[in-house]
Short mmCIF file of C-alpha atoms in Angstrom, two decimals:
data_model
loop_
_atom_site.label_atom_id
_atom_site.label_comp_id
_atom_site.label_asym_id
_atom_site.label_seq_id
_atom_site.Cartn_x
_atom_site.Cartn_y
_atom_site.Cartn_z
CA UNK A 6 -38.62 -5.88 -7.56
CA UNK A 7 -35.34 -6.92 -5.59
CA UNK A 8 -34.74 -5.31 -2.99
CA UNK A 9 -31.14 -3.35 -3.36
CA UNK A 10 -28.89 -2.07 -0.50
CA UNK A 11 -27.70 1.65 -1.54
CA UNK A 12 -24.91 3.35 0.58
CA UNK A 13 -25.18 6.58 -0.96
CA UNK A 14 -28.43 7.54 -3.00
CA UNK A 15 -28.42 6.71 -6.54
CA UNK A 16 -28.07 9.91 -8.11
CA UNK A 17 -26.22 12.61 -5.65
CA UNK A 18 -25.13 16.28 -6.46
CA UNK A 19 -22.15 16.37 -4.08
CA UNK A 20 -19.89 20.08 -4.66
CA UNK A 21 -16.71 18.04 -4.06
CA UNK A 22 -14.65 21.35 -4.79
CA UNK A 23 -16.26 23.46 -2.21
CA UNK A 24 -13.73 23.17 0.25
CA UNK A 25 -11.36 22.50 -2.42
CA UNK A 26 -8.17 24.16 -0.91
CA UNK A 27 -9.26 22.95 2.73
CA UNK A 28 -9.15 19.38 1.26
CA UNK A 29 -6.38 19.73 -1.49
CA UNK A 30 -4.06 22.32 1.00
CA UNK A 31 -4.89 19.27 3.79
CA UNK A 32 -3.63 17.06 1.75
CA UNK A 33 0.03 18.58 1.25
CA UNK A 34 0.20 19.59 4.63
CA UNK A 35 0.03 16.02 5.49
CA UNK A 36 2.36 15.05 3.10
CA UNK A 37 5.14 18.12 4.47
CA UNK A 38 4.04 16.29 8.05
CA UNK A 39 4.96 12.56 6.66
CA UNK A 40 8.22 13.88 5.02
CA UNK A 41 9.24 15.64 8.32
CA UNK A 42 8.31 12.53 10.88
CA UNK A 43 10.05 10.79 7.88
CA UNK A 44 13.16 12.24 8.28
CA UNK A 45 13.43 13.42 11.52
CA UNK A 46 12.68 10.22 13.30
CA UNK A 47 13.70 7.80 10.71
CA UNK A 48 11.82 4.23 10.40
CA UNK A 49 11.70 1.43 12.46
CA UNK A 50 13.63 -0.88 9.82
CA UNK A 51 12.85 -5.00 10.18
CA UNK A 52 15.50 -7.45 9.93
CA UNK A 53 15.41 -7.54 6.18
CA UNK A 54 16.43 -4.19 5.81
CA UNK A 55 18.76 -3.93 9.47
CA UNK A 56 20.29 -6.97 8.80
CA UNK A 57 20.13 -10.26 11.00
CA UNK A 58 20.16 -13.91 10.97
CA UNK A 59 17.04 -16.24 10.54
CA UNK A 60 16.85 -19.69 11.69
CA UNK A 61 14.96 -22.98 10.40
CA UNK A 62 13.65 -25.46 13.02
CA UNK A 63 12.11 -28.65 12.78
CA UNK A 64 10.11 -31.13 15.23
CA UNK A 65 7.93 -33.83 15.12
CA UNK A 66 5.99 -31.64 18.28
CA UNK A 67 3.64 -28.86 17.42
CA UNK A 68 4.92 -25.57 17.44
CA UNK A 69 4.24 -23.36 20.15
CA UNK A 70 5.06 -19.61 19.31
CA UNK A 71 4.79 -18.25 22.84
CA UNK A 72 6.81 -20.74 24.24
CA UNK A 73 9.18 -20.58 21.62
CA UNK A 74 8.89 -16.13 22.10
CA UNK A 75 8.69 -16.59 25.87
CA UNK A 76 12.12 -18.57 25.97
CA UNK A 77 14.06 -16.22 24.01
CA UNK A 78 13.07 -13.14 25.82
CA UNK A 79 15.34 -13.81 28.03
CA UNK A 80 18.40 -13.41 25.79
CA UNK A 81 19.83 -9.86 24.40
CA UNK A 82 18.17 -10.16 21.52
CA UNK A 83 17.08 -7.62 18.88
CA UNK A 84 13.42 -7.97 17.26
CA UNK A 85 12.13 -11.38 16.82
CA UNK A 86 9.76 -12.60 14.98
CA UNK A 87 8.39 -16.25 14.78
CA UNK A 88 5.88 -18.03 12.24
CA UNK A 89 5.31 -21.28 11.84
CA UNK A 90 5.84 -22.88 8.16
CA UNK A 91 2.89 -24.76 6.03
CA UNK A 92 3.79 -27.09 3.43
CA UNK A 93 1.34 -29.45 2.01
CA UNK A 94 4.56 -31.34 1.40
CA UNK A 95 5.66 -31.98 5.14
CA UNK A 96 4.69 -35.23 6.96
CA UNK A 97 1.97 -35.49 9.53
CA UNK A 98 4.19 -34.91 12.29
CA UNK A 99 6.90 -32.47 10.30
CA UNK A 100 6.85 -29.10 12.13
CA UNK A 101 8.61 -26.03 10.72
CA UNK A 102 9.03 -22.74 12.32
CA UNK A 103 10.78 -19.95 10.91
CA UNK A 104 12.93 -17.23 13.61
CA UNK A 105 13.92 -14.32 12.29
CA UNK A 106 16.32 -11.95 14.84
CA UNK A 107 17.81 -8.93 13.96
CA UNK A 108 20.87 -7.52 14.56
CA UNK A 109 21.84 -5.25 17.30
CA UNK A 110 24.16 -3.16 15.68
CA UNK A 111 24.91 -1.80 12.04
CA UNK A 112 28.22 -3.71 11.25
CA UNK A 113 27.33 -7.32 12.10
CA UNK A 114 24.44 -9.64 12.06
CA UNK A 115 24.30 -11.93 14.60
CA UNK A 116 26.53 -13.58 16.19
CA UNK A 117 27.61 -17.13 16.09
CA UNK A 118 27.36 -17.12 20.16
CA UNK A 119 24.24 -15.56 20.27
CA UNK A 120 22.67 -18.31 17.80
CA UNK A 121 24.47 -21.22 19.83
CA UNK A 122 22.52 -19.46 23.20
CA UNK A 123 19.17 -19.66 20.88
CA UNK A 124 19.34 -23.08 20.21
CA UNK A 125 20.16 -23.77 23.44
CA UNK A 126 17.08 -22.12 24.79
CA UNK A 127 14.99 -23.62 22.48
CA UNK A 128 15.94 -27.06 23.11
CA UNK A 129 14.88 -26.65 26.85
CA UNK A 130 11.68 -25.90 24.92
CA UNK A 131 11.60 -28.91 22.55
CA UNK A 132 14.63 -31.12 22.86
CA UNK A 133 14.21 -33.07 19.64
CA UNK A 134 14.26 -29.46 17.84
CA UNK A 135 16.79 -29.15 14.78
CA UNK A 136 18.04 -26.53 12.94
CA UNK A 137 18.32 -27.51 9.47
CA UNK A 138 19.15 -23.98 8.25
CA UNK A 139 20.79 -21.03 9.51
CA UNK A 140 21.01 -17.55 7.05
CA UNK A 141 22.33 -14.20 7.74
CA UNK A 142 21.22 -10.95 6.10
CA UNK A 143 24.35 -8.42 6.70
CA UNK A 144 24.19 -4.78 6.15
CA UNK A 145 25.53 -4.56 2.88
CA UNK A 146 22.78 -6.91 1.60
CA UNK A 147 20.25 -4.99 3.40
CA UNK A 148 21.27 -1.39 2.03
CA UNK A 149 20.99 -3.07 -1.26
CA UNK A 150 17.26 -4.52 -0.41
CA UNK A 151 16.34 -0.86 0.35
CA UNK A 152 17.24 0.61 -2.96
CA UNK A 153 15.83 -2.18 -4.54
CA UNK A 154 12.48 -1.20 -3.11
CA UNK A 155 12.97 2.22 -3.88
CA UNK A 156 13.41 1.22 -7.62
CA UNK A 157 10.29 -1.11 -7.09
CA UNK A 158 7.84 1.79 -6.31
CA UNK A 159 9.58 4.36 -8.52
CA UNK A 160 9.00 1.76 -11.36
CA UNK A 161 5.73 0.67 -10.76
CA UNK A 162 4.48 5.00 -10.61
CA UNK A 163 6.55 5.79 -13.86
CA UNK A 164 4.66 2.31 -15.53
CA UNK A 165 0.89 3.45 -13.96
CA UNK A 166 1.78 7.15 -15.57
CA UNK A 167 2.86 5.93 -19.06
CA UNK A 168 -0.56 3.76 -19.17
CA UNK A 169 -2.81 6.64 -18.06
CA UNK A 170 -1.05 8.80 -20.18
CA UNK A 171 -1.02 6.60 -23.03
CA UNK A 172 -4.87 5.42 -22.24
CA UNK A 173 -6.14 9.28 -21.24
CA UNK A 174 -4.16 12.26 -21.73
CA UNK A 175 -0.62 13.29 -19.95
CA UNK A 176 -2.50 16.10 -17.32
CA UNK A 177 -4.54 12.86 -15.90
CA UNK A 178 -1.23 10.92 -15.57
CA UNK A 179 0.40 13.25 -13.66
CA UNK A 180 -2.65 14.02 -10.92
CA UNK A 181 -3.21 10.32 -10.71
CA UNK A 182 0.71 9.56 -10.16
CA UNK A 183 0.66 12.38 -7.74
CA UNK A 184 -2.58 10.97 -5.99
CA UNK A 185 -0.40 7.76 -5.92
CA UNK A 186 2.41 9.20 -4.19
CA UNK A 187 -0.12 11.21 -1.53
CA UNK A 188 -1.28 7.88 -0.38
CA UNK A 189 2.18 6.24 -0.38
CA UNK A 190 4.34 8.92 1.19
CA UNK A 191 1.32 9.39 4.09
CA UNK A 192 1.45 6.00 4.97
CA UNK A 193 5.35 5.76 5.09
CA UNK A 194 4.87 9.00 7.70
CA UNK A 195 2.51 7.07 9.44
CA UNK A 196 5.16 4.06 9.96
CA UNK A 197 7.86 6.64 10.82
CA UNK A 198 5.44 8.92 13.45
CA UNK A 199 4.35 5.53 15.30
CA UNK A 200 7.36 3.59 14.72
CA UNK A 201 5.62 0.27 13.21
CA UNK A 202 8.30 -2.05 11.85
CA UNK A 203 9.16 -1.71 7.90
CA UNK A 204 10.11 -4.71 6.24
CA UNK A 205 9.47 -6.06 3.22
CA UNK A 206 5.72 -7.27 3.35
CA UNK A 207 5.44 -3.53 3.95
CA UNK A 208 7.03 -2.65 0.55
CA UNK A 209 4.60 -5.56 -0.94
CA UNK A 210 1.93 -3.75 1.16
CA UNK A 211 2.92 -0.19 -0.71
CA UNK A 212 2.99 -1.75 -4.33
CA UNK A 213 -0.36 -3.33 -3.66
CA UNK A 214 -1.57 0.24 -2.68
CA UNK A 215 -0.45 1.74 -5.73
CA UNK A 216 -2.25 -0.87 -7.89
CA UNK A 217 -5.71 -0.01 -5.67
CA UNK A 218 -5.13 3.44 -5.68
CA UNK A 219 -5.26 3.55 -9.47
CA UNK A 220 -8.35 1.25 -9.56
CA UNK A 221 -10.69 3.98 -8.57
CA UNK A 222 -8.84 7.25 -10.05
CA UNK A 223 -9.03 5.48 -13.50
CA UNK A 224 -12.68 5.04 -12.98
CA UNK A 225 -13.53 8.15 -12.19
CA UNK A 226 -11.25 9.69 -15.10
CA UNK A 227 -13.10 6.93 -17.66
CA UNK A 228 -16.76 8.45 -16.30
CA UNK A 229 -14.49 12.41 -16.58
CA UNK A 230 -13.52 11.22 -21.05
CA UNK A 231 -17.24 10.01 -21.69
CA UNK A 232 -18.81 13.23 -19.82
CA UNK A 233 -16.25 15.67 -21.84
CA UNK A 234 -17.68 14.18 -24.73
CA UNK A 235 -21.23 14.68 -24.04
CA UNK A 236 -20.81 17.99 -22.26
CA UNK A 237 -19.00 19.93 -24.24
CA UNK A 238 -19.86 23.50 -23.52
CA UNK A 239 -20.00 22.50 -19.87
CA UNK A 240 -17.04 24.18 -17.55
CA UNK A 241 -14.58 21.38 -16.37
CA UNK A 242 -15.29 22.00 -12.91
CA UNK A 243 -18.94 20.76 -13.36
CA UNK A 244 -17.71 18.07 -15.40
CA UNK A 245 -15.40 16.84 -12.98
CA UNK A 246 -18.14 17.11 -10.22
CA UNK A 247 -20.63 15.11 -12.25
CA UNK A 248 -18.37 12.31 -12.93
CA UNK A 249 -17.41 11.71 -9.38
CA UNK A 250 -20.91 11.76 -8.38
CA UNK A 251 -22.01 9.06 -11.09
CA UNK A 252 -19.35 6.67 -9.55
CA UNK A 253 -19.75 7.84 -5.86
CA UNK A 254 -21.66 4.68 -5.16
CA UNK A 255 -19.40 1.99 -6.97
CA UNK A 256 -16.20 3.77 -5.12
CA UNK A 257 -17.73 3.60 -1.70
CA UNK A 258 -18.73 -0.24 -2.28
CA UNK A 259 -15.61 -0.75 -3.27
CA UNK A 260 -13.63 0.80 -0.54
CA UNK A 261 -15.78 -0.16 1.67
CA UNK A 262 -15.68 -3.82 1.19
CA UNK A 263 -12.61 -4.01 1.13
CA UNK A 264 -11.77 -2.20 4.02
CA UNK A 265 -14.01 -5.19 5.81
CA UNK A 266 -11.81 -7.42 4.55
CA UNK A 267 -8.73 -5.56 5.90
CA UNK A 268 -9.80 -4.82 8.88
CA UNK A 269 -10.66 -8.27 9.63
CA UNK A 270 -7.12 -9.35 8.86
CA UNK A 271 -5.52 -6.74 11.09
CA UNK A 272 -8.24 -7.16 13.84
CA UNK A 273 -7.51 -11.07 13.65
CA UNK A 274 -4.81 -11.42 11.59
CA UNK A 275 -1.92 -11.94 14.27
CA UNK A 276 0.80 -10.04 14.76
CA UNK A 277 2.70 -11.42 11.98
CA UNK A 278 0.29 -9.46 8.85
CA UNK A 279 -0.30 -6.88 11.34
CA UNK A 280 2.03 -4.22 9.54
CA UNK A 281 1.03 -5.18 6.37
CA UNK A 282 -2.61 -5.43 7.09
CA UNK A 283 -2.31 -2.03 8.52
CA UNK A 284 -0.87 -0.58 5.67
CA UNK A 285 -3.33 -1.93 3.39
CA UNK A 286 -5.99 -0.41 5.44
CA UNK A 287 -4.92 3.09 5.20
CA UNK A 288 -3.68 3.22 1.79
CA UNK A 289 -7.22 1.76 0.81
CA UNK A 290 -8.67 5.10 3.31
CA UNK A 291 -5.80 7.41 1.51
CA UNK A 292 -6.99 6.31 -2.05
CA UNK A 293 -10.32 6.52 -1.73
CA UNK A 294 -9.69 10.21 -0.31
CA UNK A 295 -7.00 10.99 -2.99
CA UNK A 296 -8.95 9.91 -5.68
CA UNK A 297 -12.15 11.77 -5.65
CA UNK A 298 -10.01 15.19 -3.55
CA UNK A 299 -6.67 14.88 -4.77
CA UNK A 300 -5.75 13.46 -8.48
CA UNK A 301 -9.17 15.43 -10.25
CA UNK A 302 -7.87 18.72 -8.42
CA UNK A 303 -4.32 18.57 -10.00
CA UNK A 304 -5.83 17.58 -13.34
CA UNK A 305 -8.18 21.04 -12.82
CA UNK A 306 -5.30 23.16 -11.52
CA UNK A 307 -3.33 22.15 -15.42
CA UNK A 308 -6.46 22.21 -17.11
CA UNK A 309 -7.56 19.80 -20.01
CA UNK A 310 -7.74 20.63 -23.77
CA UNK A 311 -11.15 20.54 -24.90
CA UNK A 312 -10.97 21.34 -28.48
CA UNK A 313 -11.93 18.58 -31.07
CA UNK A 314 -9.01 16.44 -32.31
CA UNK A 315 -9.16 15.43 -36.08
CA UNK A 316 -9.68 11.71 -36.73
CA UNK A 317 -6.32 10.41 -37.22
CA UNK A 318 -4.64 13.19 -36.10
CA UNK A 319 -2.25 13.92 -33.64
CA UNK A 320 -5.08 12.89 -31.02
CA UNK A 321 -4.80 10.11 -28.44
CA UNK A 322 -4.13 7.55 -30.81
CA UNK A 323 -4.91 4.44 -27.54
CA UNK A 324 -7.91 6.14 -26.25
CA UNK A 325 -10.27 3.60 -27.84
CA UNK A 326 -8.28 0.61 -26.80
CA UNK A 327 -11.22 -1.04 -23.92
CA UNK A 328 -8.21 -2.11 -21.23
#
């Protein structure tokens, strides 16, 4: 017989409800916390939502980041951030870095002076550097980008809660759209209390949280349907235990490879995926938390109706639907 690696034992009889209002009450405290650091101390908004200008260079030398960062400390400059560009396109000796600066103030991106005193510090770099492109981002653009991402997350919870609610029944929507919002709203507090720069790839970062998140709070409500069927005199508290056991194993697998994975990016990564990596890592920590302490407590606290629905009644007409 192969031999199998288990994490947790196969079969496990875990009382995840306890310390249900240690875990559950922990859990809105830290939300209250995020919301406070949130809006007391604001975030620490990246160029594409402060505004600023980003610049396109081109050599036939190799790009060298730190001399390129190195040179341009020097100038009163906002945040900077430099990556070099990959195109399987470019020629052999095409190189392409992309330098994003932000803006020092709220009313202006930068300036045309400032850019002139860039280029000229980067040609002391490189001389044969050019610029072939030169964008701004001003504020009003930028104020737009943040409501835009507002919409983006607002949509994508309202979307998740239709389908579970559609695929399960309404009380599971709601605790797994509130589990969402636990792990999002936690890690925006987390940005805000340490001041880690939010841009965009964070926003891409939150979405992709949302979509893992779900993952394993749909699998344990699949495991909660099938049990509810074959225990039916069984009290919903030792339902809901029963099914998280049964998929304790396949959650921490899951969460734990993957947290190899992310880890490994923000260990190695660079400082360029650093935020996002880092955001990935704890919303992959919050979801795994929120779905086994969080979404099956709110889902207990509402209650479920157990009593048999007539075939083609006014029963969960999608619940057979395998997607």
């Amino acid at each position: 017989m192969a031999w199998r690696l288990h994490l947790v034992p196969e079969k496990t009889n875990i009382d995840f409800f306890r310390w249900q209002w240690i875990t559950f009450g922990g859990s809105m405290m830290l939300m209250v916390l995020a919301f406070i650091a949130w809006g007391v101390m604001g975030l620490n908004f990246g160029i594409d939502f402060k505004g600023g200008t980003t610049i396109r260079t081109e050599s036939t030398q190799a790009v060298d980041v730190g001399a390129f960062r190195q040179a341009l400390e020097k100038l009163p400059l906002g945040d900077i951030t430099i990556t070099e560009v990959f195109d399987p396109s470019f020629r052999a000796d095409q190189h392409v870095a992309q330098i994003r600066i932000s803006a020092l103030d709220k009313t202006e991106s930068v300036t045309p002076e400032t850019i002139e005193q860039v280029e000229v510090a980067l040609k002391a770099v490189d001389p044969g550097i050019t610029f072939p492109s030169i964008e701004s981002v001003g504020p009003k653009v930028s104020g737009e980008l943040v409501w835009s991402s507002v919409l983006a997350v607002a949509a994508t919870s309202i979307g998740i809660m239709l389908y579970i609610w559609l695929r399960f029944e309404w009380q599971m929507a709601l605790g797994g759209v509130l589990a969402l919002l636990h792990d999002v709203f936690i890690t925006i507090g987390i940005f805000a209390l340490f001041q880690i720069k939010f841009d965009l790839t964070i926003v891409a970062a939150l979405l992709t949280i949302l979509g893992y998140s779900i993952n394993d709070t749909v699998v344990v409500f699949d495991r909660l349907r099938e049990n509810l069927r074959k225990y039916k005199t069984m009290p919903l508290r030792d339902v809901m235990n029963l099914s998280v056991n049964e998929t304790l194993s396949r959650t921490v697998m899951t969460s734990l490879t993957t947290l190899i994975a992310v880890g490994s990016m923000l260990v190695f990564g660079g400082d360029v995926i650093r935020g996002f990596s880092f955001a990935i890592f704890m919303g992959v920590l919050l979801g795994t938390y929120s779905s086994v302490y969080v979404a099956k407590n709110i889902v207990l606290m509402i209650g479920l109706d157990r009593s048999e629905k007539p075939k083609g009644g006014k029963g969960n007409e999608f619940a057979h639907i395998d997607a």
